[in-house]
Short mmCIF file of N, CA and C in Angstrom, two decimals:
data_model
loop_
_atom_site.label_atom_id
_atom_site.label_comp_id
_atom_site.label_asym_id
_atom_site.label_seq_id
_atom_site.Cartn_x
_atom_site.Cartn_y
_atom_site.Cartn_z
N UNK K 256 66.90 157.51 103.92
CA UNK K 256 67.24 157.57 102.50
C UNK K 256 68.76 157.53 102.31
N UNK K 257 69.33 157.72 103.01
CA UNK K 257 70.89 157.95 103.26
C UNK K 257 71.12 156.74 103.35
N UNK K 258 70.82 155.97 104.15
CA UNK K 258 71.64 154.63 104.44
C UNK K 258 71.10 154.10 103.47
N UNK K 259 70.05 154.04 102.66
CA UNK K 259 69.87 153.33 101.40
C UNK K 259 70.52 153.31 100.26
N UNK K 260 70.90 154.80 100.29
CA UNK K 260 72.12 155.13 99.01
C UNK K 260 73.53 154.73 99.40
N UNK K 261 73.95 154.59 100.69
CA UNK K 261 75.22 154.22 100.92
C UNK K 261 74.97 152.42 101.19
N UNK K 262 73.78 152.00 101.03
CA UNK K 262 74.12 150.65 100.67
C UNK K 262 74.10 150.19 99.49
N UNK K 263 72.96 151.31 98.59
CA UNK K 263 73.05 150.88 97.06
C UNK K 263 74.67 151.36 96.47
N UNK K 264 74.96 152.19 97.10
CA UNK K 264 76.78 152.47 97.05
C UNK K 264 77.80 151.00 97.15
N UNK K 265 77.95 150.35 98.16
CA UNK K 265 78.14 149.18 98.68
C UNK K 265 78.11 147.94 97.46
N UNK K 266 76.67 147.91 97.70
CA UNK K 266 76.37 146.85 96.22
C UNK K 266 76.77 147.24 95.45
N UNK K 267 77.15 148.36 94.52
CA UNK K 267 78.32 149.03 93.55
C UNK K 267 79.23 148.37 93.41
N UNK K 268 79.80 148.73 94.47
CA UNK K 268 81.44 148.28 94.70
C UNK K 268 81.69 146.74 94.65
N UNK K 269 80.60 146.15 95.68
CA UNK K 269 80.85 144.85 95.32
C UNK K 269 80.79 143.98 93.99
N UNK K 270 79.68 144.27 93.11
CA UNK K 270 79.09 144.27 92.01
C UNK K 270 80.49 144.44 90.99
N UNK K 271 81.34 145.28 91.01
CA UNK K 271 82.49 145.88 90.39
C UNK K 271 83.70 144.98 90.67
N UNK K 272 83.05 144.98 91.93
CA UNK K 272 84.78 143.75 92.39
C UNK K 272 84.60 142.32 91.94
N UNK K 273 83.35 142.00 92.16
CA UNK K 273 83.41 140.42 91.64
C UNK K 273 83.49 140.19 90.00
N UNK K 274 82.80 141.61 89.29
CA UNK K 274 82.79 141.37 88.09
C UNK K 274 84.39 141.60 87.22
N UNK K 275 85.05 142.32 87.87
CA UNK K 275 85.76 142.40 87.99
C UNK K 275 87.40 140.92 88.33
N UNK K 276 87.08 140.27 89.61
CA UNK K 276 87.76 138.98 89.39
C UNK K 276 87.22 137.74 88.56
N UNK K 277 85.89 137.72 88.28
CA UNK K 277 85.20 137.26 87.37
C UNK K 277 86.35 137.62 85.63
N UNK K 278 86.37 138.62 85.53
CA UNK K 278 87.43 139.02 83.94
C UNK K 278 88.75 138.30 84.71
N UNK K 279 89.26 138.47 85.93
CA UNK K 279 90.77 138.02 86.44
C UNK K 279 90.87 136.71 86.10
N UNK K 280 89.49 135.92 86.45
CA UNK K 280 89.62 134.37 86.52
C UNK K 280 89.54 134.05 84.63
N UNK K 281 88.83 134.72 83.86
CA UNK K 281 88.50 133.99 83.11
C UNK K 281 89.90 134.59 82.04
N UNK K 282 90.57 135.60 82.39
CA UNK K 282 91.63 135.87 81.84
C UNK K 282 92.61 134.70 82.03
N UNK K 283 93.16 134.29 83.01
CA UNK K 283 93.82 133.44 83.73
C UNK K 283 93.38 132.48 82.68
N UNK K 284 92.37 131.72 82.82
CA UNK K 284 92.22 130.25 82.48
C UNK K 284 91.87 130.53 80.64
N UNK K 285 91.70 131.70 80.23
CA UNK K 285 91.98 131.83 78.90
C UNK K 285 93.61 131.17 78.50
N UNK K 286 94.32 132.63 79.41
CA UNK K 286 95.60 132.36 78.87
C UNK K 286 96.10 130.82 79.16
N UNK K 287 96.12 130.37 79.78
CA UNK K 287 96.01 128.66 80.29
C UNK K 287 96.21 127.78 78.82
N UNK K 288 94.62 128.19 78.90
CA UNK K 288 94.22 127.71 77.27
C UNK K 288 94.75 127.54 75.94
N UNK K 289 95.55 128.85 76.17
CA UNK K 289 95.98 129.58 74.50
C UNK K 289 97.43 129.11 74.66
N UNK K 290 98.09 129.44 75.99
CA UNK K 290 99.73 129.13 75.93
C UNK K 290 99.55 127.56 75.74
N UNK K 291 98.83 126.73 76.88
CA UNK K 291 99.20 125.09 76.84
C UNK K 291 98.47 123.98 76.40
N UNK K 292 97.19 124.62 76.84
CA UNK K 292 96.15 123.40 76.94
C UNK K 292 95.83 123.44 75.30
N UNK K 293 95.30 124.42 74.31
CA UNK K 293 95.31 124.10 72.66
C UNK K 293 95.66 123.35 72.08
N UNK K 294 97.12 123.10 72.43
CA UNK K 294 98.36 122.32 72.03
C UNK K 294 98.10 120.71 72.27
N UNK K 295 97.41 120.61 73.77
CA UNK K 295 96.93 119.36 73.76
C UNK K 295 95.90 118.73 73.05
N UNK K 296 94.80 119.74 73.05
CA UNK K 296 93.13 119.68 72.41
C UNK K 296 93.98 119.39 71.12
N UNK K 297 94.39 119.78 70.11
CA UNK K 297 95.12 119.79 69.13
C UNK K 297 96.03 118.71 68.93
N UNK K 298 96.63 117.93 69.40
CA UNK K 298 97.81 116.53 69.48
C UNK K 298 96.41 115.16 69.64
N UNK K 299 95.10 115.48 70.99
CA UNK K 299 94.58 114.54 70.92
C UNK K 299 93.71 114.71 69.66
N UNK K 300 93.33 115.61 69.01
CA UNK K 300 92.20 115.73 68.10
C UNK K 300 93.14 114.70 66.26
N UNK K 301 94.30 115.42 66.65
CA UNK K 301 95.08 114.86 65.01
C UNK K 301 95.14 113.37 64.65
N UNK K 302 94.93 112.66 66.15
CA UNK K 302 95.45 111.01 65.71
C UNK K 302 94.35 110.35 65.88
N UNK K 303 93.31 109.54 65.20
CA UNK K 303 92.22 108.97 65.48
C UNK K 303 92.71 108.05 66.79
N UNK K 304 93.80 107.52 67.14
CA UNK K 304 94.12 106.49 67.86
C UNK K 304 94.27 107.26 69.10
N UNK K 305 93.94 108.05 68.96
CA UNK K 305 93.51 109.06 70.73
C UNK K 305 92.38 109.36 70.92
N UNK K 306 90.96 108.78 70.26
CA UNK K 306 90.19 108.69 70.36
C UNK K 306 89.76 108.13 72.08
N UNK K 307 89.17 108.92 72.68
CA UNK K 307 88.88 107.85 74.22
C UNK K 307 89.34 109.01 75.26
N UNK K 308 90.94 109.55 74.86
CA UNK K 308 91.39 109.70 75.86
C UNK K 308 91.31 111.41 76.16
N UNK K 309 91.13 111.95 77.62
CA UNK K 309 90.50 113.10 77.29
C UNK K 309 91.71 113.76 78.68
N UNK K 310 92.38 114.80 78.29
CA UNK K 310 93.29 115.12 78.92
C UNK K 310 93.26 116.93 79.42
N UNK K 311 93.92 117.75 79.71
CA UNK K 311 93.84 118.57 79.86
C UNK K 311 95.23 119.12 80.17
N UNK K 312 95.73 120.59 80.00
CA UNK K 312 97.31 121.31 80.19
C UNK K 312 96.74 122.37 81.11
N UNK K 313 97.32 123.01 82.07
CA UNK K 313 97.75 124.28 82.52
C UNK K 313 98.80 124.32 83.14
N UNK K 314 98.97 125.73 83.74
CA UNK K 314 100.09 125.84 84.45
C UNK K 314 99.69 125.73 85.99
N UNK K 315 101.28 125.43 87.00
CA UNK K 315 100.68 124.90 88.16
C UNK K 315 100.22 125.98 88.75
N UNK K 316 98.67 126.01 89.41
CA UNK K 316 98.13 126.75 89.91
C UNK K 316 97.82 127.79 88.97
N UNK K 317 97.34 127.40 87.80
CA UNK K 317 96.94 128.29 86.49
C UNK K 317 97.92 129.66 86.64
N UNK K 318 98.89 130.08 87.68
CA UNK K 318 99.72 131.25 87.24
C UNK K 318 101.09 131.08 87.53
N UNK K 319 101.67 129.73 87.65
CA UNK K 319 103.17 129.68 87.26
C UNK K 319 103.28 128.89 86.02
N UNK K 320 104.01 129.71 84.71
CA UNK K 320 104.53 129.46 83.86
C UNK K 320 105.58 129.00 83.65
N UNK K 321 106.46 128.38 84.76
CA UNK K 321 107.75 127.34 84.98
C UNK K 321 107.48 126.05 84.97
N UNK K 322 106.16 125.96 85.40
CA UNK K 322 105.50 124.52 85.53
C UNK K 322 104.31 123.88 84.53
N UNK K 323 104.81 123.10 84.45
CA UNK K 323 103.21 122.46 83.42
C UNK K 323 102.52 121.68 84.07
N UNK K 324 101.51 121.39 84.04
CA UNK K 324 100.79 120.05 84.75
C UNK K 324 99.96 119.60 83.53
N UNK K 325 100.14 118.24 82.74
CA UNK K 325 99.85 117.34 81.97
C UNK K 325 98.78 116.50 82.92
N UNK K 326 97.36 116.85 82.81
CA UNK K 326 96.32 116.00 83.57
C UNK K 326 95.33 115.29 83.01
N UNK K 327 95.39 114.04 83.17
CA UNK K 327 95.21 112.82 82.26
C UNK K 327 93.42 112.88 83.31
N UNK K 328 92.62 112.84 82.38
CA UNK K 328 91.14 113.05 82.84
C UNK K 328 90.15 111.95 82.99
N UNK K 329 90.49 111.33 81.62
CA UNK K 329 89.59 109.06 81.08
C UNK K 329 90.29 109.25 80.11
N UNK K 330 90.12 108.05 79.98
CA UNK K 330 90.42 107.14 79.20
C UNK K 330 89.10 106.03 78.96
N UNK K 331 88.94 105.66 77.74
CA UNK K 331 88.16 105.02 77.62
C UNK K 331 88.77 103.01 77.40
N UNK K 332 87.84 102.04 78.05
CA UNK K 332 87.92 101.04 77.62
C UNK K 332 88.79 100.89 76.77
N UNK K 333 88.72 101.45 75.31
CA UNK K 333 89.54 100.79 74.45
C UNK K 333 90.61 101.11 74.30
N UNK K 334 91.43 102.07 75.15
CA UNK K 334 93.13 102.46 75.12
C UNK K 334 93.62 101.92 76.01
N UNK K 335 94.77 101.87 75.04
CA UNK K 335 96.14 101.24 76.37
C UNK K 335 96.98 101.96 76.99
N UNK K 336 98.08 101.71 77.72
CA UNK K 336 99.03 102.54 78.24
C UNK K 336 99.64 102.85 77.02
N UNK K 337 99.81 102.04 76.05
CA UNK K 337 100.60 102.85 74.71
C UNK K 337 99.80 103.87 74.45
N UNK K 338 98.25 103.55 74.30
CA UNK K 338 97.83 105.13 73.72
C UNK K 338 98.33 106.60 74.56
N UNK K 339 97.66 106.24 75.62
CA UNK K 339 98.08 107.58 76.47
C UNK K 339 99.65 107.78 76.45
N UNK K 340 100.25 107.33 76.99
CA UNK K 340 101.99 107.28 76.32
C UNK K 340 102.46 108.15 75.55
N UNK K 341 101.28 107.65 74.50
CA UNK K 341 101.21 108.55 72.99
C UNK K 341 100.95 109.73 73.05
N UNK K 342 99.93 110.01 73.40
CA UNK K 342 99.17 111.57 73.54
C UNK K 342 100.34 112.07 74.20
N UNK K 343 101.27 111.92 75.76
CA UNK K 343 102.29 112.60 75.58
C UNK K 343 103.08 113.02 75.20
N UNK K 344 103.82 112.17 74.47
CA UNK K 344 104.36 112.14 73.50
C UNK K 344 104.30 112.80 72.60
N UNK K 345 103.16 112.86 72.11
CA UNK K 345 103.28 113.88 71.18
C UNK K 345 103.05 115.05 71.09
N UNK K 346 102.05 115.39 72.60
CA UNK K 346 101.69 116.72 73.40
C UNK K 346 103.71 117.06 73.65
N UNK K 347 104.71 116.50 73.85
CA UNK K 347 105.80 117.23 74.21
C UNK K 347 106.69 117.45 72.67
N UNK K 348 105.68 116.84 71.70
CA UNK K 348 106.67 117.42 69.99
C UNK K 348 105.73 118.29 69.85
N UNK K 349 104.33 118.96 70.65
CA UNK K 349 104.11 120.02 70.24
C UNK K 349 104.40 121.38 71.06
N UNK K 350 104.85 121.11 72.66
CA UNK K 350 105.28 121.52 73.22
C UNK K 350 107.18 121.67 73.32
N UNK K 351 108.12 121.22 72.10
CA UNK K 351 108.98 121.27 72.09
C UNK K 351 109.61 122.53 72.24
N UNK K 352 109.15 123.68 71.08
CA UNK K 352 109.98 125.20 71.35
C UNK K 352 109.36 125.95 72.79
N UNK K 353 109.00 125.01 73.62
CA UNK K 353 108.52 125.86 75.10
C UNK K 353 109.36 125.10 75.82
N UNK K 354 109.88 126.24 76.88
CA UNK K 354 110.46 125.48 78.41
C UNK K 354 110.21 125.69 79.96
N UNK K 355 110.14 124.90 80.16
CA UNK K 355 109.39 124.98 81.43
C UNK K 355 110.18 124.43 82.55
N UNK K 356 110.60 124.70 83.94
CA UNK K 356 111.67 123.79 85.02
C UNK K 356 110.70 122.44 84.98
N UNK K 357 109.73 122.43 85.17
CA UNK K 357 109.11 120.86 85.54
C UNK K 357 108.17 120.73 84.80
N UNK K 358 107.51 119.52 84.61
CA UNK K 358 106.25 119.06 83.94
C UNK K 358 105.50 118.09 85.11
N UNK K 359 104.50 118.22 85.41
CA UNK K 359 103.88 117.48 86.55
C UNK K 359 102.85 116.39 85.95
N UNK K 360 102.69 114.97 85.93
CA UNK K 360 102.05 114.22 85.36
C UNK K 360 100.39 114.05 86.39
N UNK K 361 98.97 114.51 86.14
CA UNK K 361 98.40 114.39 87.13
C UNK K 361 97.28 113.57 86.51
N UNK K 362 96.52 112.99 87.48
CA UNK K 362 95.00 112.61 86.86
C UNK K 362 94.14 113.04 87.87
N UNK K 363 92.80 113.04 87.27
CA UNK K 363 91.78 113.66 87.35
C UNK K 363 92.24 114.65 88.82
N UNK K 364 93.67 115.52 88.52
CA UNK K 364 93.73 116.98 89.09
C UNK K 364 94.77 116.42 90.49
N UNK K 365 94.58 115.61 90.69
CA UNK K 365 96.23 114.83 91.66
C UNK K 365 97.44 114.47 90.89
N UNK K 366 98.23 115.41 91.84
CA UNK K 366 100.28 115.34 91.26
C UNK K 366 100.47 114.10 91.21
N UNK K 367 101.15 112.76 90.35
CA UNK K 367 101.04 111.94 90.88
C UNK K 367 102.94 111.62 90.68
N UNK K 368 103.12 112.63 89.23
CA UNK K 368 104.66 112.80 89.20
C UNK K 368 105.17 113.89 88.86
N UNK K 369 106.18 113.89 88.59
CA UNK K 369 107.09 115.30 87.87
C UNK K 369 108.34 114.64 87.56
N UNK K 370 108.30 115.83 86.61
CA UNK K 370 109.75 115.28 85.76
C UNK K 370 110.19 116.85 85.16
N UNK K 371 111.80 116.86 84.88
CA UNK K 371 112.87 117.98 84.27
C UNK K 371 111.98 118.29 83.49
N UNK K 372 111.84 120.14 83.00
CA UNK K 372 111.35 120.30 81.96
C UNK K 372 112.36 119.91 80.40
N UNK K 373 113.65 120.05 80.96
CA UNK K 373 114.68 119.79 79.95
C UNK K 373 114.27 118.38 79.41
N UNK K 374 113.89 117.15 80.23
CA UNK K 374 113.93 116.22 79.80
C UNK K 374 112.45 116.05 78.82
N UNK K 375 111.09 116.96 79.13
CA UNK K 375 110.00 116.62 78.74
C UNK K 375 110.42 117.72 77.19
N UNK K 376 111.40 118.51 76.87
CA UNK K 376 111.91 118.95 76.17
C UNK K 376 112.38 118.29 74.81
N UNK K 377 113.43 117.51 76.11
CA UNK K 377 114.04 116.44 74.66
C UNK K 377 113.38 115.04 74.25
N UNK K 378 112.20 114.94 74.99
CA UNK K 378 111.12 114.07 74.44
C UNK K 378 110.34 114.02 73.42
N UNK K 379 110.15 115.70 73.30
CA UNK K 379 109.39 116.20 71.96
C UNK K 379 110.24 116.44 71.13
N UNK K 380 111.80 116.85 71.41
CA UNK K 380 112.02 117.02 70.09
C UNK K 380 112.51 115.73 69.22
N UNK K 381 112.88 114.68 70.36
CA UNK K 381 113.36 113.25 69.50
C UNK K 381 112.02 112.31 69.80
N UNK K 382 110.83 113.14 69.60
CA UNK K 382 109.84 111.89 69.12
C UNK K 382 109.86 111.88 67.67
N UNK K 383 109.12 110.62 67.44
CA UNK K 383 109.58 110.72 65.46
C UNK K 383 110.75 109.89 65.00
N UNK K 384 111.64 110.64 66.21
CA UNK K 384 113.30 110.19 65.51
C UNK K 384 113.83 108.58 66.88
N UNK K 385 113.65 109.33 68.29
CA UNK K 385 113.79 108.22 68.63
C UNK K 385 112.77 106.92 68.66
N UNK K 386 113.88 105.56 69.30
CA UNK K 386 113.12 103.84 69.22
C UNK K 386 111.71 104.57 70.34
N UNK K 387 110.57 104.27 69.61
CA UNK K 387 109.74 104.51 71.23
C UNK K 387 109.66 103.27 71.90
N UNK K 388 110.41 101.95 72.31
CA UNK K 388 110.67 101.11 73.47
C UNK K 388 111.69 101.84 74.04
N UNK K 389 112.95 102.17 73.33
CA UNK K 389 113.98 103.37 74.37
C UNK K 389 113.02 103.84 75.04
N UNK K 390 112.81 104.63 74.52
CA UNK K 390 111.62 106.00 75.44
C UNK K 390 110.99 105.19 76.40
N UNK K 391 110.03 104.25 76.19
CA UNK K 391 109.21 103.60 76.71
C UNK K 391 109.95 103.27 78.67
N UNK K 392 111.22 102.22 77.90
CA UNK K 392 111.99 101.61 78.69
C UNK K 392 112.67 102.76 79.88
N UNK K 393 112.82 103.78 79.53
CA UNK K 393 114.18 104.96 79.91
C UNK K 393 113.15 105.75 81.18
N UNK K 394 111.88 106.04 80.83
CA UNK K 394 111.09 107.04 81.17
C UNK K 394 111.26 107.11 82.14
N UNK K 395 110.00 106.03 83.22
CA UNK K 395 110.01 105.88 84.75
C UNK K 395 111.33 106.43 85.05
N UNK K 396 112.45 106.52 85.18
CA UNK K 396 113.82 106.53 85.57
C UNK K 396 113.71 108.46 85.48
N UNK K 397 112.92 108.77 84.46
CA UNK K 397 112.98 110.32 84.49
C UNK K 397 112.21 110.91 85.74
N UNK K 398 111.49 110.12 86.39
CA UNK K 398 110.58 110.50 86.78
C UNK K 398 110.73 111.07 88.52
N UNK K 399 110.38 111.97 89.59
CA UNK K 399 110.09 111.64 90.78
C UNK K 399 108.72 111.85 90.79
N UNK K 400 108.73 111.83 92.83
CA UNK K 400 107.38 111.96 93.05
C UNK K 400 106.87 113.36 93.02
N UNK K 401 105.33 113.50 93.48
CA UNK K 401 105.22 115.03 93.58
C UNK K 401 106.22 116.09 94.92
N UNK K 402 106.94 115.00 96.16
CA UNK K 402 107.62 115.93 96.89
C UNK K 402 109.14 115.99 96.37
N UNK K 403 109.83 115.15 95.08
CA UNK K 403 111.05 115.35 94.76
C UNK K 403 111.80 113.96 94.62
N UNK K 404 111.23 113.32 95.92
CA UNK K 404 111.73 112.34 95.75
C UNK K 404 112.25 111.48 94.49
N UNK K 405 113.00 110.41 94.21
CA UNK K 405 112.89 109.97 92.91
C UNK K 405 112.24 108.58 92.88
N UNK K 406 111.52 108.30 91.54
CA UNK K 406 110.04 107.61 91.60
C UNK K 406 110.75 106.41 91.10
N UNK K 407 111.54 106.24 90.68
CA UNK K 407 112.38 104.84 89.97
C UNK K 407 113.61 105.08 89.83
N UNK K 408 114.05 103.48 89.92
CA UNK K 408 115.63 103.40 89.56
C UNK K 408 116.00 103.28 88.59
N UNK K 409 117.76 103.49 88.62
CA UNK K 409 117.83 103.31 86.90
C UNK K 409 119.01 102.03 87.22
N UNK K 410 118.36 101.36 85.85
CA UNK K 410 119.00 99.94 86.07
C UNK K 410 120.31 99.74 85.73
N UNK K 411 120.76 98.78 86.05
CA UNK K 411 122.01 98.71 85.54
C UNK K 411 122.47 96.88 85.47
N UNK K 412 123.31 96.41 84.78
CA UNK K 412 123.48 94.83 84.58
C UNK K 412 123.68 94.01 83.26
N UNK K 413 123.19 93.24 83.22
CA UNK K 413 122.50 92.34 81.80
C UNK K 413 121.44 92.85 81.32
N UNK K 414 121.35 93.29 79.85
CA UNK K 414 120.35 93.80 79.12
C UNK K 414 118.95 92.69 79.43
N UNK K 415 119.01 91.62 79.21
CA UNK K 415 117.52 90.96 79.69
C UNK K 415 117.54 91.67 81.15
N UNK K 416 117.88 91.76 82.02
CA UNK K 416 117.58 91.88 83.46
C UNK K 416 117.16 93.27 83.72
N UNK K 417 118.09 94.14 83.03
CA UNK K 417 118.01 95.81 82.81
C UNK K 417 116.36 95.85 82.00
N UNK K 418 116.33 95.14 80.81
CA UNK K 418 114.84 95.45 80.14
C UNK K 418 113.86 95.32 80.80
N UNK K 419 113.91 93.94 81.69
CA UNK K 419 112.84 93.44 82.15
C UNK K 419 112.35 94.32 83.29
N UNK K 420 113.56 94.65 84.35
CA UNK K 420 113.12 95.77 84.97
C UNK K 420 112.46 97.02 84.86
N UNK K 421 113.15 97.45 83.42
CA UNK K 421 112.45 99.30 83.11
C UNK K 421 111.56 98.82 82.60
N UNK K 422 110.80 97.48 82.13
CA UNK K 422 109.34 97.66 81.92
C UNK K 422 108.41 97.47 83.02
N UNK K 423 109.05 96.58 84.13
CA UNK K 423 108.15 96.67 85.05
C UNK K 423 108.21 98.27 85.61
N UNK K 424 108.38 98.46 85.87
CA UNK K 424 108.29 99.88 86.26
C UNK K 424 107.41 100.92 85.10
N UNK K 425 107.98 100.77 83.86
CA UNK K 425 106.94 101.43 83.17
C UNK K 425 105.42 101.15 83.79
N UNK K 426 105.31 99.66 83.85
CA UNK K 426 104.09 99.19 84.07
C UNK K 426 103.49 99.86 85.24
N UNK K 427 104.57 99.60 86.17
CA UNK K 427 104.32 100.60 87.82
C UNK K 427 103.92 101.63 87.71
N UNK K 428 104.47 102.56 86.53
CA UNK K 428 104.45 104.04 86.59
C UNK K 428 103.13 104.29 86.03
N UNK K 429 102.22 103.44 85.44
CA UNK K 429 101.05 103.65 84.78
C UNK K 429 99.89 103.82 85.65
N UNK K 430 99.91 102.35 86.58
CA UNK K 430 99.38 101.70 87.45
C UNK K 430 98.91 103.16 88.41
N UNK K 431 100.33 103.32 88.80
CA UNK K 431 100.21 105.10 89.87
C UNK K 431 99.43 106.21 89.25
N UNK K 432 99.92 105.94 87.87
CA UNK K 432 99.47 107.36 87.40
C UNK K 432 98.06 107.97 87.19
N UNK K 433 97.43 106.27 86.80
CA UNK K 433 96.26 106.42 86.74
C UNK K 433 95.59 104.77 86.57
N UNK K 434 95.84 104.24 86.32
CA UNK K 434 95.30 102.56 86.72
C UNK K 434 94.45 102.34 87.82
N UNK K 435 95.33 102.65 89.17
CA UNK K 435 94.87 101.94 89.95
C UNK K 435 93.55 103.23 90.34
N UNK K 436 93.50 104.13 89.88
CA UNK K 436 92.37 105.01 90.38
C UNK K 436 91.32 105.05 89.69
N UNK K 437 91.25 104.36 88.09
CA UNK K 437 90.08 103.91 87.64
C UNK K 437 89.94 102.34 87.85
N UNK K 438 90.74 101.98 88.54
CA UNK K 438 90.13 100.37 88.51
C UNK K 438 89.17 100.84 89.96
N UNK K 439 89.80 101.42 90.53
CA UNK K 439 89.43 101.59 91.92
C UNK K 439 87.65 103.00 92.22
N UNK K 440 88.14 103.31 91.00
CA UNK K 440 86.65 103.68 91.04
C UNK K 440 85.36 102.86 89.93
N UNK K 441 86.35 101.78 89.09
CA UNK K 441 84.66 100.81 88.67
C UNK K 441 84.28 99.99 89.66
N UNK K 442 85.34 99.57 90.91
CA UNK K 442 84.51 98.44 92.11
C UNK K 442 84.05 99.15 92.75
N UNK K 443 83.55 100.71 93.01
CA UNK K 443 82.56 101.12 93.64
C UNK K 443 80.92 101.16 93.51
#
């Protein structure tokens, strides 16, 4: 009878502890929710022309608040790289009075970039106001990889030669970000 009560003791404790990180986890991915990810649910829900695209915010490793990770989930058929573009875009004019050291660009949950939080800063606050081909053109150049490296150059020359470049690269930077991983999962 003893060892029965000190195992129904046991199951107690365990019972307590899981229910217990059970409230830890769902605290965590609440707050997630409420500080970053809203903000997104909220930017894609306002513009019918984000219709398709289904994204998600937390912080890296749901408990550093220095970092954001912006994780791009589908996209549907009918958006372009301008749409999604967009949804950032305007996910960082709603994320403007927040700062963060980095912003990490991921899809379906892989780093694929990062960028200054200062710069994903002054993105939101001069959307609206700035050309969005500037923006468009400038970006890649903000960008590295997930180990630091830097993900593009910044051009320099004759404006045709300079343009033509920062769009290929925009184009590049799409391709990485998430292109080539849904093209690459419809030929399966």
């Amino acid at each position: 009878a003893e060892y029965i009560i000190l195992r129904l003791h046991g199951m107690k404790k365990l019972i307590y502890s899981l229910f217990g990180l059970a409230i830890a986890v769902g605290g965590i991915l609440g707050a997630n929710y409420l500080f970053v990810g809203a903000a997104l649910t909220k930017t894609i829900k306002s513009d019918s022309r984000n219709a398709g695209i289904e994204a998600s915010a937390h912080y890296k490793n749901y408990i550093s608040p220095s970092t954001l990770v912006f994780n791009l989930k589908n996209i549907s058929e009918g958006n372009s790289q301008a749409d999604v573009f967009r949804v950032l875009l305007q996910y960082a004019a709603q994320m403007k009075n927040k700062s963060f050291e980095r912003v990490m660009l991921a899809h379906n949950g892989k780093i694929k970039f990062q960028m200054k939080g200062e710069y994903f800063k002054m993105l939101g606050e001069e959307f609206g106001e700035q050309n969005p081909v500037y923006t468009i053109r400038t970006f890649p150049e903000h960008l590295s990889r997930p180990d630091g490296a830097q993900a593009f150059s910044t051009w320099t020359g004759g404006i045709l030669g300079v343009l033509s470049k920062q769009m290929d690269d925009f184009n590049k930077f799409n391709k990485e970000w998430y292109i080539e991983d849904i093209s690459s999962s419809t030929k399966k």
